Amino acid sequence: MKNSVGREIPEYIEGYGKVKPFEGAFANYGDRCKTTVKLRSKKPGEVKLIDTIDEVLDKVGIRDGMTVSFHHHLRNGDYVLNLVMAAIAKRGIKDITIAATGIFPIHEPLVEMIKDGTVTGINVNYIAPGPVAKAISKGLLKNPAVLMSHGGRPRAIESGDIHIDVAFIAAPTCDDYGNMNGVYGKAACGTLAYAVPDAQYADCVVAITDNLVPYPACPIEITQDLVDYVVKVDSIGDPNGIVSGTLTVTKDPVGLRIAKLAAQVIEATGYIKEGMSFQTGAGGTSLAVAAEVRKFMKEKNVVGSFAAGGITGYMVDMLKEGLFRTLFDVQCFDFKAIASLRDNEKHQWMSGSLYGNPHNRGAVVNNLDIMILGATEIDTDFNVNVVTGSDGVIIGASGGHNDTAAGSKISIVVTNLTKGRLPVVKDKVTTVATPGETVDVLVTERGIAVNPRRTDLIEKLKGTDLPLKTIEELKDLAERLTGKPEPIQVGDQVVAIVEYRDGTVIDVVRKVLG
């Protein structure tokens, strides 16, 4: 069957179940019920502190077929997922589903566990290019991986679409009764926001820490009433692995031109104004957009309401300069952000659900004015791919991409027109992660295309000297520069399912032939 972005998807997928096709970005709203929560009450005097991971696995009754969860605030420095899964694999446990908020190259040991059947399912909202992504792309995982968004995952947990048997939370600071924070300790990572729904809804919650402090820990982000057990280990991770990515303003002339054009679009359309809200990614070009927006804000003496998302030191600097009244932080990308979250009351954490869940009473993304997005590919319907590369191999998942595109008043994709001698603008993207109905503007070094749906933006930009083109013109220009690539040949095997933030299926990833 075809969904509303024209993607052919099966009605039923083995290892996933009946498919709910994507019907539109705003088609699936209304009244919702949250799932029930299993609680294990603690009597006065009962001890939560357990000596080892092995012992806690006995306590939680680990067995075949369970779903265990992890969070990724330590990013490529995380040790906890590998520690826990090695202990599970050593017991000969099979058919485990991993519900992780992120998977990175450091999690390469999962590949052997996928091959031997220890791990048969993965749900994830960010997956970095690397061994696990390649293994999934090759079809080694028994059940298709489910690629979600940062808002879609807490929605799925709260609704019961994902049932977590045991949540393992890497806690940089924790007391012996389970109160924890991420702003202190040798592995301080900042907020623990993505782990909040796991703590609230998992049948059993285990805090794993390398910084056990006297009761009560302070401050407290995840509270003792949500935690069943605490385990002290030597190290939960290397905080240097948090800083993975560019995290500095690009010096590339092409990237700087793109950033300047994007900022000019924002200014010309009237979004740089008192009380504005803003989010951008951590890549070099995205941060260059922030730098240009910063200039406009200073020139106009504008104070914004908030900046949001994963927070970098660049956003911290803008907060310190008084350009925003507050930061909403769901993930700290560097040490300056971690220190700011710890020390500045205007820098506040938000859970993944508060950030982007479409089925709560109002996510923060709903109040975003400006969103700067990246893209692997974009097509002439403005659908965006951030999941697969030009070879069809998985290189990511939605993260906050489709959450913020849907919520913001203007969503702008910034990208080079060509990458690696391949066109970025295509007739049809390889994989749809974000539907074109929520993408407003494409900015490249060779021109700017506005989604025809946004007639208001087109009218505002007509009188400017910006290099406006249709997206078809940009596609033709890209193909004249690179040639038109041959389509990727794929088989019938579905290796991953791309869920939209509301739980419907917007696309599938099939195994590449050859």
PDB file of N, CA and C in Angstrom, residues 53-99:
ATOM      1  N   ILE A  53      26.370  -5.693  38.544  1.00  0.00           N
ATOM      2  CA  ILE A  53      25.381  -5.798  37.466  1.00  0.00           C
ATOM      3  C   ILE A  53      24.810  -7.200  37.420  1.00  0.00           C
ATOM      4  N   ASP A  54      25.672  -8.211  37.630  1.00  0.00           N
ATOM      5  CA  ASP A  54      25.183  -9.594  37.628  1.00  0.00           C
ATOM      6  C   ASP A  54      24.111  -9.802  38.689  1.00  0.00           C
ATOM      7  N   GLU A  55      24.351  -9.271  39.869  1.00  0.00           N
ATOM      8  CA  GLU A  55      23.387  -9.435  40.953  1.00  0.00           C
ATOM      9  C   GLU A  55      22.077  -8.727  40.638  1.00  0.00           C
ATOM     10  N   VAL A  56      22.170  -7.564  40.032  1.00  0.00           N
ATOM     11  CA  VAL A  56      20.936  -6.842  39.713  1.00  0.00           C
ATOM     12  C   VAL A  56      20.164  -7.544  38.607  1.00  0.00           C
ATOM     13  N   LEU A  57      20.867  -8.236  37.702  1.00  0.00           N
ATOM     14  CA  LEU A  57      20.161  -9.018  36.677  1.00  0.00           C
ATOM     15  C   LEU A  57      19.345 -10.135  37.323  1.00  0.00           C
ATOM     16  N   ASP A  58      19.869 -10.712  38.411  1.00  0.00           N
ATOM     17  CA  ASP A  58      19.087 -11.696  39.163  1.00  0.00           C
ATOM     18  C   ASP A  58      17.856 -11.036  39.786  1.00  0.00           C
ATOM     19  N   LYS A  59      18.049  -9.862  40.359  1.00  0.00           N
ATOM     20  CA  LYS A  59      16.955  -9.166  41.033  1.00  0.00           C
ATOM     21  C   LYS A  59      15.817  -8.828  40.070  1.00  0.00           C
ATOM     22  N   VAL A  60      16.165  -8.411  38.858  1.00  0.00           N
ATOM     23  CA  VAL A  60      15.119  -8.007  37.900  1.00  0.00           C
ATOM     24  C   VAL A  60      14.556  -9.195  37.139  1.00  0.00           C
ATOM     25  N   GLY A  61      15.143 -10.376  37.315  1.00  0.00           N
ATOM     26  CA  GLY A  61      14.636 -11.571  36.642  1.00  0.00           C
ATOM     27  C   GLY A  61      14.839 -11.544  35.141  1.00  0.00           C
ATOM     28  N   ILE A  62      16.028 -11.173  34.715  1.00  0.00           N
ATOM     29  CA  ILE A  62      16.306 -11.077  33.273  1.00  0.00           C
ATOM     30  C   ILE A  62      16.071 -12.432  32.604  1.00  0.00           C
ATOM     31  N   ARG A  63      15.430 -12.390  31.450  1.00  0.00           N
ATOM     32  CA  ARG A  63      15.110 -13.646  30.762  1.00  0.00           C
ATOM     33  C   ARG A  63      14.958 -13.384  29.261  1.00  0.00           C
ATOM     34  N   ASP A  64      14.858 -14.480  28.514  1.00  0.00           N
ATOM     35  CA  ASP A  64      14.687 -14.381  27.066  1.00  0.00           C
ATOM     36  C   ASP A  64      13.476 -13.519  26.717  1.00  0.00           C
ATOM     37  N   GLY A  65      13.616 -12.746  25.640  1.00  0.00           N
ATOM     38  CA  GLY A  65      12.472 -12.022  25.087  1.00  0.00           C
ATOM     39  C   GLY A  65      12.184 -10.677  25.714  1.00  0.00           C
ATOM     40  N   MET A  66      13.003 -10.245  26.684  1.00  0.00           N
ATOM     41  CA  MET A  66      12.743  -8.969  27.348  1.00  0.00           C
ATOM     42  C   MET A  66      13.150  -7.776  26.478  1.00  0.00           C
ATOM     43  N   THR A  67      12.606  -6.622  26.822  1.00  0.00           N
ATOM     44  CA  THR A  67      13.032  -5.343  26.244  1.00  0.00           C
ATOM     45  C   THR A  67      13.754  -4.554  27.325  1.00  0.00           C
ATOM     46  N   VAL A  68      14.992  -4.166  27.027  1.00  0.00           N
ATOM     47  CA  VAL A  68      15.793  -3.380  27.964  1.00  0.00           C
ATOM     48  C   VAL A  68      16.128  -2.049  27.301  1.00  0.00           C
ATOM     49  N   SER A  69      16.227  -0.995  28.112  1.00  0.00           N
ATOM     50  CA  SER A  69      16.431   0.326  27.523  1.00  0.00           C
ATOM     51  C   SER A  69      17.655   1.025  28.088  1.00  0.00           C
ATOM     52  N   PHE A  70      18.177   1.960  27.273  1.00  0.00           N
ATOM     53  CA  PHE A  70      19.368   2.740  27.616  1.00  0.00           C
ATOM     54  C   PHE A  70      19.200   4.146  27.035  1.00  0.00           C
ATOM     55  N   HIS A  71      19.935   5.102  27.613  1.00  0.00           N
ATOM     56  CA  HIS A  71      19.920   6.458  27.048  1.00  0.00           C
ATOM     57  C   HIS A  71      21.326   6.828  26.585  1.00  0.00           C
ATOM     58  N   HIS A  72      21.417   7.885  25.769  1.00  0.00           N
ATOM     59  CA  HIS A  72      22.682   8.142  25.076  1.00  0.00           C
ATOM     60  C   HIS A  72      23.312   9.499  25.398  1.00  0.00           C
ATOM     61  N   HIS A  73      23.067  10.032  26.589  1.00  0.00           N
ATOM     62  CA  HIS A  73      23.642  11.351  26.884  1.00  0.00           C
ATOM     63  C   HIS A  73      25.170  11.333  26.974  1.00  0.00           C
ATOM     64  N   LEU A  74      25.761  10.160  27.164  1.00  0.00           N
ATOM     65  CA  LEU A  74      27.223  10.034  27.100  1.00  0.00           C
ATOM     66  C   LEU A  74      27.711   9.757  25.682  1.00  0.00           C
ATOM     67  N   ARG A  75      26.789   9.614  24.766  1.00  0.00           N
ATOM     68  CA  ARG A  75      27.052   9.493  23.329  1.00  0.00           C
ATOM     69  C   ARG A  75      28.145   8.452  23.051  1.00  0.00           C
ATOM     70  N   ASN A  76      29.201   8.826  22.341  1.00  0.00           N
ATOM     71  CA  ASN A  76      30.214   7.835  21.981  1.00  0.00           C
ATOM     72  C   ASN A  76      31.179   7.533  23.133  1.00  0.00           C
ATOM     73  N   GLY A  77      30.856   8.017  24.312  1.00  0.00           N
ATOM     74  CA  GLY A  77      31.634   7.673  25.498  1.00  0.00           C
ATOM     75  C   GLY A  77      30.890   6.759  26.450  1.00  0.00           C
ATOM     76  N   ASP A  78      29.721   6.264  26.045  1.00  0.00           N
ATOM     77  CA  ASP A  78      28.882   5.448  26.935  1.00  0.00           C
ATOM     78  C   ASP A  78      29.457   4.050  27.133  1.00  0.00           C
ATOM     79  N   TYR A  79      29.578   3.636  28.396  1.00  0.00           N
ATOM     80  CA  TYR A  79      30.010   2.269  28.721  1.00  0.00           C
ATOM     81  C   TYR A  79      28.845   1.394  29.193  1.00  0.00           C
ATOM     82  N   VAL A  80      27.753   1.977  29.619  1.00  0.00           N
ATOM     83  CA  VAL A  80      26.718   1.225  30.340  1.00  0.00           C
ATOM     84  C   VAL A  80      26.030   0.201  29.450  1.00  0.00           C
ATOM     85  N   LEU A  81      25.666   0.576  28.239  1.00  0.00           N
ATOM     86  CA  LEU A  81      24.996  -0.380  27.351  1.00  0.00           C
ATOM     87  C   LEU A  81      25.878  -1.616  27.146  1.00  0.00           C
ATOM     88  N   ASN A  82      27.159  -1.404  26.885  1.00  0.00           N
ATOM     89  CA  ASN A  82      28.055  -2.541  26.654  1.00  0.00           C
ATOM     90  C   ASN A  82      28.236  -3.391  27.913  1.00  0.00           C
ATOM     91  N   LEU A  83      28.352  -2.740  29.081  1.00  0.00           N
ATOM     92  CA  LEU A  83      28.509  -3.484  30.336  1.00  0.00           C
ATOM     93  C   LEU A  83      27.310  -4.384  30.613  1.00  0.00           C
ATOM     94  N   VAL A  84      26.120  -3.820  30.471  1.00  0.00           N
ATOM     95  CA  VAL A  84      24.903  -4.578  30.766  1.00  0.00           C
ATOM     96  C   VAL A  84      24.701  -5.692  29.749  1.00  0.00           C
ATOM     97  N   MET A  85      24.861  -5.350  28.474  1.00  0.00           N
ATOM     98  CA  MET A  85      24.605  -6.361  27.439  1.00  0.00           C
ATOM     99  C   MET A  85      25.638  -7.479  27.471  1.00  0.00           C
ATOM    100  N   ALA A  86      26.880  -7.192  27.855  1.00  0.00           N
ATOM    101  CA  ALA A  86      27.879  -8.253  27.994  1.00  0.00           C
ATOM    102  C   ALA A  86      27.476  -9.215  29.108  1.00  0.00           C
ATOM    103  N   ALA A  87      26.957  -8.682  30.206  1.00  0.00           N
ATOM    104  CA  ALA A  87      26.507  -9.533  31.319  1.00  0.00           C
ATOM    105  C   ALA A  87      25.303 -10.373  30.916  1.00  0.00           C
ATOM    106  N   ILE A  88      24.409  -9.801  30.126  1.00  0.00           N
ATOM    107  CA  ILE A  88      23.234 -10.545  29.645  1.00  0.00           C
ATOM    108  C   ILE A  88      23.666 -11.646  28.684  1.00  0.00           C
ATOM    109  N   ALA A  89      24.561 -11.306  27.746  1.00  0.00           N
ATOM    110  CA  ALA A  89      25.016 -12.289  26.767  1.00  0.00           C
ATOM    111  C   ALA A  89      25.752 -13.448  27.427  1.00  0.00           C
ATOM    112  N   LYS A  90      26.526 -13.153  28.473  1.00  0.00           N
ATOM    113  CA  LYS A  90      27.287 -14.186  29.178  1.00  0.00           C
ATOM    114  C   LYS A  90      26.370 -15.243  29.779  1.00  0.00           C
ATOM    115  N   ARG A  91      25.146 -14.850  30.105  1.00  0.00           N
ATOM    116  CA  ARG A  91      24.171 -15.784  30.685  1.00  0.00           C
ATOM    117  C   ARG A  91      23.487 -16.645  29.625  1.00  0.00           C
ATOM    118  N   GLY A  92      23.741 -16.357  28.361  1.00  0.00           N
ATOM    119  CA  GLY A  92      23.087 -17.117  27.298  1.00  0.00           C
ATOM    120  C   GLY A  92      21.666 -16.660  27.023  1.00  0.00           C
ATOM    121  N   ILE A  93      21.297 -15.501  27.532  1.00  0.00           N
ATOM    122  CA  ILE A  93      19.957 -14.946  27.289  1.00  0.00           C
ATOM    123  C   ILE A  93      19.829 -14.589  25.807  1.00  0.00           C
ATOM    124  N   LYS A  94      18.668 -14.864  25.215  1.00  0.00           N
ATOM    125  CA  LYS A  94      18.448 -14.594  23.788  1.00  0.00           C
ATOM    126  C   LYS A  94      17.204 -13.723  23.584  1.00  0.00           C
ATOM    127  N   ASP A  95      17.098 -13.253  22.355  1.00  0.00           N
ATOM    128  CA  ASP A  95      15.878 -12.571  21.890  1.00  0.00           C
ATOM    129  C   ASP A  95      15.598 -11.287  22.671  1.00  0.00           C
ATOM    130  N   ILE A  96      16.662 -10.544  22.935  1.00  0.00           N
ATOM    131  CA  ILE A  96      16.520  -9.263  23.634  1.00  0.00           C
ATOM    132  C   ILE A  96      16.242  -8.149  22.628  1.00  0.00           C
ATOM    133  N   THR A  97      15.299  -7.286  22.968  1.00  0.00           N
ATOM    134  CA  THR A  97      15.091  -6.057  22.208  1.00  0.00           C
ATOM    135  C   THR A  97      15.707  -4.904  22.980  1.00  0.00           C
ATOM    136  N   ILE A  98      16.514  -4.126  22.283  1.00  0.00           N
ATOM    137  CA  ILE A  98      17.144  -2.954  22.890  1.00  0.00           C
ATOM    138  C   ILE A  98      16.364  -1.713  22.477  1.00  0.00           C
ATOM    139  N   ALA A  99      15.821  -1.015  23.461  1.00  0.00           N
ATOM    140  CA  ALA A  99      15.142   0.262  23.217  1.00  0.00           C
ATOM    141  C   ALA A  99      16.096   1.356  23.687  1.00  0.00           C
TER     142      ALA A  99
END
